[in-house]
Tab-separated table of C-alpha atoms in Angstrom:
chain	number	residue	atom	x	y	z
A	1	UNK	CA	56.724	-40.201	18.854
A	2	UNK	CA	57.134	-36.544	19.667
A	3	UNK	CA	58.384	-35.769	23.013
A	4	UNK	CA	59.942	-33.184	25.423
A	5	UNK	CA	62.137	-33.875	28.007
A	6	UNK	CA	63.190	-31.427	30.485
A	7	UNK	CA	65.962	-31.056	32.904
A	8	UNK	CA	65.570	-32.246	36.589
A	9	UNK	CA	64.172	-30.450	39.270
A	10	UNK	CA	66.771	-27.802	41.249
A	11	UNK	CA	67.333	-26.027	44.241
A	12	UNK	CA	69.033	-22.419	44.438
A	13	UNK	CA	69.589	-19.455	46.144
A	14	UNK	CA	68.430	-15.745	45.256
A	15	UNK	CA	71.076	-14.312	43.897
A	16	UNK	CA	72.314	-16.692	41.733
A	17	UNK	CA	72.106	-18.223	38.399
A	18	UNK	CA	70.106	-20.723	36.375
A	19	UNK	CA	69.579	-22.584	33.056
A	20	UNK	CA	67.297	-25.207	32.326
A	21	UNK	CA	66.445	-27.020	29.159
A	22	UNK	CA	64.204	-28.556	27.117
A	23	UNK	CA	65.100	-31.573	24.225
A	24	UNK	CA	62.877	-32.175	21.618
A	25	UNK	CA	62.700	-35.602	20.037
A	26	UNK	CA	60.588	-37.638	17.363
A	27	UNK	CA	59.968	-34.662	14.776
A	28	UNK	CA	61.979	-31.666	13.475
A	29	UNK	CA	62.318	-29.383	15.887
A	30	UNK	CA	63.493	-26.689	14.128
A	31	UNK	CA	60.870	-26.218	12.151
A	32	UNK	CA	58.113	-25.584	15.332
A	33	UNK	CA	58.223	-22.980	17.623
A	34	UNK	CA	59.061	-23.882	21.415
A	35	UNK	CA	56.844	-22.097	24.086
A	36	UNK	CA	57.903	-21.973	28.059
A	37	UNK	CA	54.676	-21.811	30.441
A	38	UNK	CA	54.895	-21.136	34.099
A	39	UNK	CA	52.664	-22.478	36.860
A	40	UNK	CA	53.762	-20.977	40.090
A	41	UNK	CA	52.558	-22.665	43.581
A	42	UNK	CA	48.994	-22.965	43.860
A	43	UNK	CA	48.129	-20.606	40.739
A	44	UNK	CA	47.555	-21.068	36.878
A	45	UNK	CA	49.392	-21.299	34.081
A	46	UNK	CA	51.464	-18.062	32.131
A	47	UNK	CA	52.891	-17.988	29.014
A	48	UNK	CA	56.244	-16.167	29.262
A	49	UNK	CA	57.296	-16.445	25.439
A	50	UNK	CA	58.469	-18.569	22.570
A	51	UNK	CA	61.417	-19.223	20.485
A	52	UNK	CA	61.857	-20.618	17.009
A	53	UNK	CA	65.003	-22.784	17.303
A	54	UNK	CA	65.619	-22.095	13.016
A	55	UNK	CA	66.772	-19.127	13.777
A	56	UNK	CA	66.313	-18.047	17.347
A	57	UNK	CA	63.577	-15.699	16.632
A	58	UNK	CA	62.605	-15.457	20.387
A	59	UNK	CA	59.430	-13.183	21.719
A	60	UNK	CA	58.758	-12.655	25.790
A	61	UNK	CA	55.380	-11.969	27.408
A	62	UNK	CA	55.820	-8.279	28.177
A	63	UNK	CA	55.685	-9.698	31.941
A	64	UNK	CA	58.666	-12.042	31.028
A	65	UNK	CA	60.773	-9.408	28.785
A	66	UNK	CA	63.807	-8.444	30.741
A	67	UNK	CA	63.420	-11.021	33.334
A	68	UNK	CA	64.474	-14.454	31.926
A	69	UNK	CA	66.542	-15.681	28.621
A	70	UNK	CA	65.243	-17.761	25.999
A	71	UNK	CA	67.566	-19.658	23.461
A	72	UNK	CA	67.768	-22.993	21.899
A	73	UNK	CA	70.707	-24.785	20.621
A	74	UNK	CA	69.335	-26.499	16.890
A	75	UNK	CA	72.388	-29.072	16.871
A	76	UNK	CA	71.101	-30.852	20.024
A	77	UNK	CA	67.718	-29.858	19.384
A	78	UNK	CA	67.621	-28.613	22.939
A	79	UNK	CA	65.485	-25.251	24.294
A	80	UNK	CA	67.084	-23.627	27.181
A	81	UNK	CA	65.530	-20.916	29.508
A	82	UNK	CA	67.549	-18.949	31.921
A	83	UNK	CA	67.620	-16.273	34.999
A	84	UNK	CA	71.220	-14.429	35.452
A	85	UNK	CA	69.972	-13.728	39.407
A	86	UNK	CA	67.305	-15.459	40.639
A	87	UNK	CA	64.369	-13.727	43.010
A	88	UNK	CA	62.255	-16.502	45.633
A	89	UNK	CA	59.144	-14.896	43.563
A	90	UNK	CA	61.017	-17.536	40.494
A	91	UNK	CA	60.141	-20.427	42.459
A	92	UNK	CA	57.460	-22.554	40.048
A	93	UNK	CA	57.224	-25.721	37.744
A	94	UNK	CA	58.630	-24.482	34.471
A	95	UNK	CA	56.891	-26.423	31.386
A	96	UNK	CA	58.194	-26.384	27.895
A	97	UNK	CA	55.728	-27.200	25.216
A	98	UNK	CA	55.959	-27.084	21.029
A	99	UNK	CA	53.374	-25.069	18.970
A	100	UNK	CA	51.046	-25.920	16.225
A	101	UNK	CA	48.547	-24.075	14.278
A	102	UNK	CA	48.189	-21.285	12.370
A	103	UNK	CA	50.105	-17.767	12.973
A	104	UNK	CA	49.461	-16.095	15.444
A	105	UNK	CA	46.829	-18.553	16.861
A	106	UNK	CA	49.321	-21.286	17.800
A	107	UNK	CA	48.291	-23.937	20.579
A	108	UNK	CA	50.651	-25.876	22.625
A	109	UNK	CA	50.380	-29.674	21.703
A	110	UNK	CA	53.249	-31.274	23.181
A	111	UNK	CA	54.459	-30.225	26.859
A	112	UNK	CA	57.272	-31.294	28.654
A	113	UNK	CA	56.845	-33.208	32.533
A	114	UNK	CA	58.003	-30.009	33.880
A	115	UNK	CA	61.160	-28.679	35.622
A	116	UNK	CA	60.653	-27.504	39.651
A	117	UNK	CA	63.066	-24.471	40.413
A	118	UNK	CA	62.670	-23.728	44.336
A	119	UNK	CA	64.571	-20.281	44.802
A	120	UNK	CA	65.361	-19.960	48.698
A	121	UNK	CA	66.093	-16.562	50.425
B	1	UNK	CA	45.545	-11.051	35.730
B	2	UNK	CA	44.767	-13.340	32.915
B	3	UNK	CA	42.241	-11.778	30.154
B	4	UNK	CA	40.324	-14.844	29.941
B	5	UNK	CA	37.940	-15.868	32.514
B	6	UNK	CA	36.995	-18.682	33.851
B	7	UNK	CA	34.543	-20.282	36.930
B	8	UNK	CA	37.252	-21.272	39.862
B	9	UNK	CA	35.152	-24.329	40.050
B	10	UNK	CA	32.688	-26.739	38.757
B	11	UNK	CA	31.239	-30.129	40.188
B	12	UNK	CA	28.964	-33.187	39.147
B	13	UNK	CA	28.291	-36.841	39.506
B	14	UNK	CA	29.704	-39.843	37.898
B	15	UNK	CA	27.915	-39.896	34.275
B	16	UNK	CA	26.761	-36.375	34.489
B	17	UNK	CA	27.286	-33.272	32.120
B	18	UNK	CA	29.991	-30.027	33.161
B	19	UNK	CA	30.244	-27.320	31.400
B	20	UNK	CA	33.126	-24.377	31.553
B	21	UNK	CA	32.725	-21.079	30.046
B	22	UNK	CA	35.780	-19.065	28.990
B	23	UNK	CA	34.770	-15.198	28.505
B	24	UNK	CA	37.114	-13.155	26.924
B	25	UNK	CA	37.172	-9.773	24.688
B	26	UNK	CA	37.246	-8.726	20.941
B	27	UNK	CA	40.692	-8.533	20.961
B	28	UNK	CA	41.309	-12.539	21.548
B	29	UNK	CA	38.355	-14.711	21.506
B	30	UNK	CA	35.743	-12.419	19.428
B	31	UNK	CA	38.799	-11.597	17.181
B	32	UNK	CA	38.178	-14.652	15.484
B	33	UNK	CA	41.670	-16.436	17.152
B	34	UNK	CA	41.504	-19.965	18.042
B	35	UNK	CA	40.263	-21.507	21.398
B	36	UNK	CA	41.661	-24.173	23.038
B	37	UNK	CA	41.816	-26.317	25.891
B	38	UNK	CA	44.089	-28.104	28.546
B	39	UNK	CA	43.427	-30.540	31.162
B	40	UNK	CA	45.659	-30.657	33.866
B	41	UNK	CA	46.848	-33.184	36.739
B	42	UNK	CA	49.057	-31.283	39.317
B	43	UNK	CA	52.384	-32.323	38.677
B	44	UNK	CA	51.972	-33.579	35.634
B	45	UNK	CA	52.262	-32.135	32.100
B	46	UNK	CA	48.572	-30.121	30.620
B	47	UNK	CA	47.192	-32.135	27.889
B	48	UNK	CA	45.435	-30.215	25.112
B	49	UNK	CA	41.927	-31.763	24.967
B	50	UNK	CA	40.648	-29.213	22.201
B	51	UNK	CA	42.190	-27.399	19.385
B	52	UNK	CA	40.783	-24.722	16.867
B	53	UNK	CA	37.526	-24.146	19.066
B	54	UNK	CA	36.102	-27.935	18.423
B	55	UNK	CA	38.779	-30.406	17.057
B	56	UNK	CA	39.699	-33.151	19.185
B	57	UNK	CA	43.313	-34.326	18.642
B	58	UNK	CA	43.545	-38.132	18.234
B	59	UNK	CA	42.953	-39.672	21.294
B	60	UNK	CA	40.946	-37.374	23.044
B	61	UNK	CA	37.443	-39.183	24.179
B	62	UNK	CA	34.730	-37.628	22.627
B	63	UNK	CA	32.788	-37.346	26.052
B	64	UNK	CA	34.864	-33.715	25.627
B	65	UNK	CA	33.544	-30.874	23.452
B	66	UNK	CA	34.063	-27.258	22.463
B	67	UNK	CA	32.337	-24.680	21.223
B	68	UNK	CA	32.983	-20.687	20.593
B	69	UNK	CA	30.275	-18.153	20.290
B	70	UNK	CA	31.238	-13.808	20.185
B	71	UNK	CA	33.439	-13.492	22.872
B	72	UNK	CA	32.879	-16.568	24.962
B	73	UNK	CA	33.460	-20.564	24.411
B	74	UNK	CA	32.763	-23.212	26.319
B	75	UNK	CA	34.285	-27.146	27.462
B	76	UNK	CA	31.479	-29.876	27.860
B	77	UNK	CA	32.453	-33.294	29.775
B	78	UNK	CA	29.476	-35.441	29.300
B	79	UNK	CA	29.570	-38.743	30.788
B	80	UNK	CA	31.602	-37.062	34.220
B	81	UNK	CA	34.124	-39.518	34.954
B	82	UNK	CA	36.834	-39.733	38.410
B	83	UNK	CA	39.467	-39.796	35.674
B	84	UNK	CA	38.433	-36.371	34.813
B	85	UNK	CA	38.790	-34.690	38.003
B	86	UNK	CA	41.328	-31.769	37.263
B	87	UNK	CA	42.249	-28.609	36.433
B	88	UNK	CA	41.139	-27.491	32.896
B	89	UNK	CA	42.655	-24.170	31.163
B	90	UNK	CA	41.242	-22.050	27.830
B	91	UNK	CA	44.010	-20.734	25.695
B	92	UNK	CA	44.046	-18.193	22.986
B	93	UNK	CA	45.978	-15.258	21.226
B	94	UNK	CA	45.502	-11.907	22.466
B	95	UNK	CA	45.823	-9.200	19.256
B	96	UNK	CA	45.966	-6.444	22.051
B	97	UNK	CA	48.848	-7.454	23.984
B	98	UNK	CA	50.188	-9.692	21.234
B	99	UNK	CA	50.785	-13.017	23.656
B	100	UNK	CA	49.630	-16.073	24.074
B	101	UNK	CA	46.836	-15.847	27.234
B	102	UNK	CA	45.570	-18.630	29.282
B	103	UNK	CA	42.396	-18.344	31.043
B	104	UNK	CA	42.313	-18.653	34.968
B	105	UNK	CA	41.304	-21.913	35.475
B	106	UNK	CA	38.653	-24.357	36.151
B	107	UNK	CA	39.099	-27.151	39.070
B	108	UNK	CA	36.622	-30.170	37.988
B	109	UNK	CA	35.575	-32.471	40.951
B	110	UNK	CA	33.650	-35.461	40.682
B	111	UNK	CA	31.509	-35.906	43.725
């Protein structure tokens, strides 16, 4: 059975630094591409960019670019995204989710239960 | 400001038919990319009810449909069930801004 788990919810401050992950078991996960979505409160979902734990081949969401840090570590088959200084505007449920399809017109079939990051001022 | 557009909001009875449009642009939808679909519980993770503009994945009740015509496509719920109260996304590949782009989103209530 395919599934992503992601880390547990967490609490920071602005300012200050963040990784959370993403482990994908029940199929070979370096061989799909890994997407991270965010839904921040009350609003719809964003794509902010992909990674293809193989070889790290990693594109951002022009929105994203610059702002966040995709990676993926292929030994624990484990997708990590993270912030180096955290803004309030971060605070959202952060979903990971694998991709299937054809290039470029992937669609995301498994998602993980989400990870809550509440960023306080 | 997604480039997919969707209704905020659609309603019906139990056993009745929805529909939700998805209008998008030549560069993603008319470009020939795939459509697809999401339904969403707050809090929980999307599920993808439609792949590929039509296909169901296994599972998936067939009370749920898709179709895709120029630059528009559209989800179908007949049979309007309080299980299927939600929020319900489109999803496609934009050529323009070359990203993945989710439509705005579609809260279903069941009255």
């Amino acid at each position: 059975e395919v599934q992503l788990v992601q880390s547990g919810a967490e609490v920071k401050k602005s300012g200050e630094s963040l990784k959370i992950s993403c482990k994908g078991s029940g199929y070979s996960f370096t061989n799909y591409w890994i997407g991270w979505v965010r839904q921040m409160p009350g609003k719809g979902l964003e794509w902010m960019g992909i990674i293809y734990p193989g070889d790290s081949d990693t594109r951002y969401s022009p929105s994203f670019q610059g702002q966040v840090t995709m990676s993926a570590d292929k030994s624990i088959s484990t997708a990590y995204l993270q912030w180096s200084s955290l803004k309030a505007s971060d605070t959202a449920m952060y979903y990971c989710a694998r991709l299937l399809g054809a290039a470029p017109a992937y669609y995301f079939d498994y998602w993980g239960q989400g990870t809550l990051v509440t960023v306080s001022s | 400001q997604s480039v997919l557009t969707q209704p905020p909001s659609v309603s019906g009875a139990p056993g009745q038919r929805v529909t939700i449009s998805c209008t998008g642009s030549f560069s993603n939808i008319g470009a020939g990319f795939g459509l697809h679909w999401y339904q969403h519980l707050p809090g929980t993770a999307p599920k993808l009810l439609i792949y590929d503009n039509t296909l169901r994945p296994s599972g998936v009740p067939d009370r749920f449909s898709g179709s895709k015509s120029g630059t528009s496509a559209s989800l179908a719920i007949t049979g309007l069930q309080a299980e299927d109260e939600a929020d319900y996304y489109c999803q496609s590949y934009d050529s323009s801004l070359s990203a993945y782009v989710f439509g705005t989103g579609t809260k279903v209530t069941v009255l």
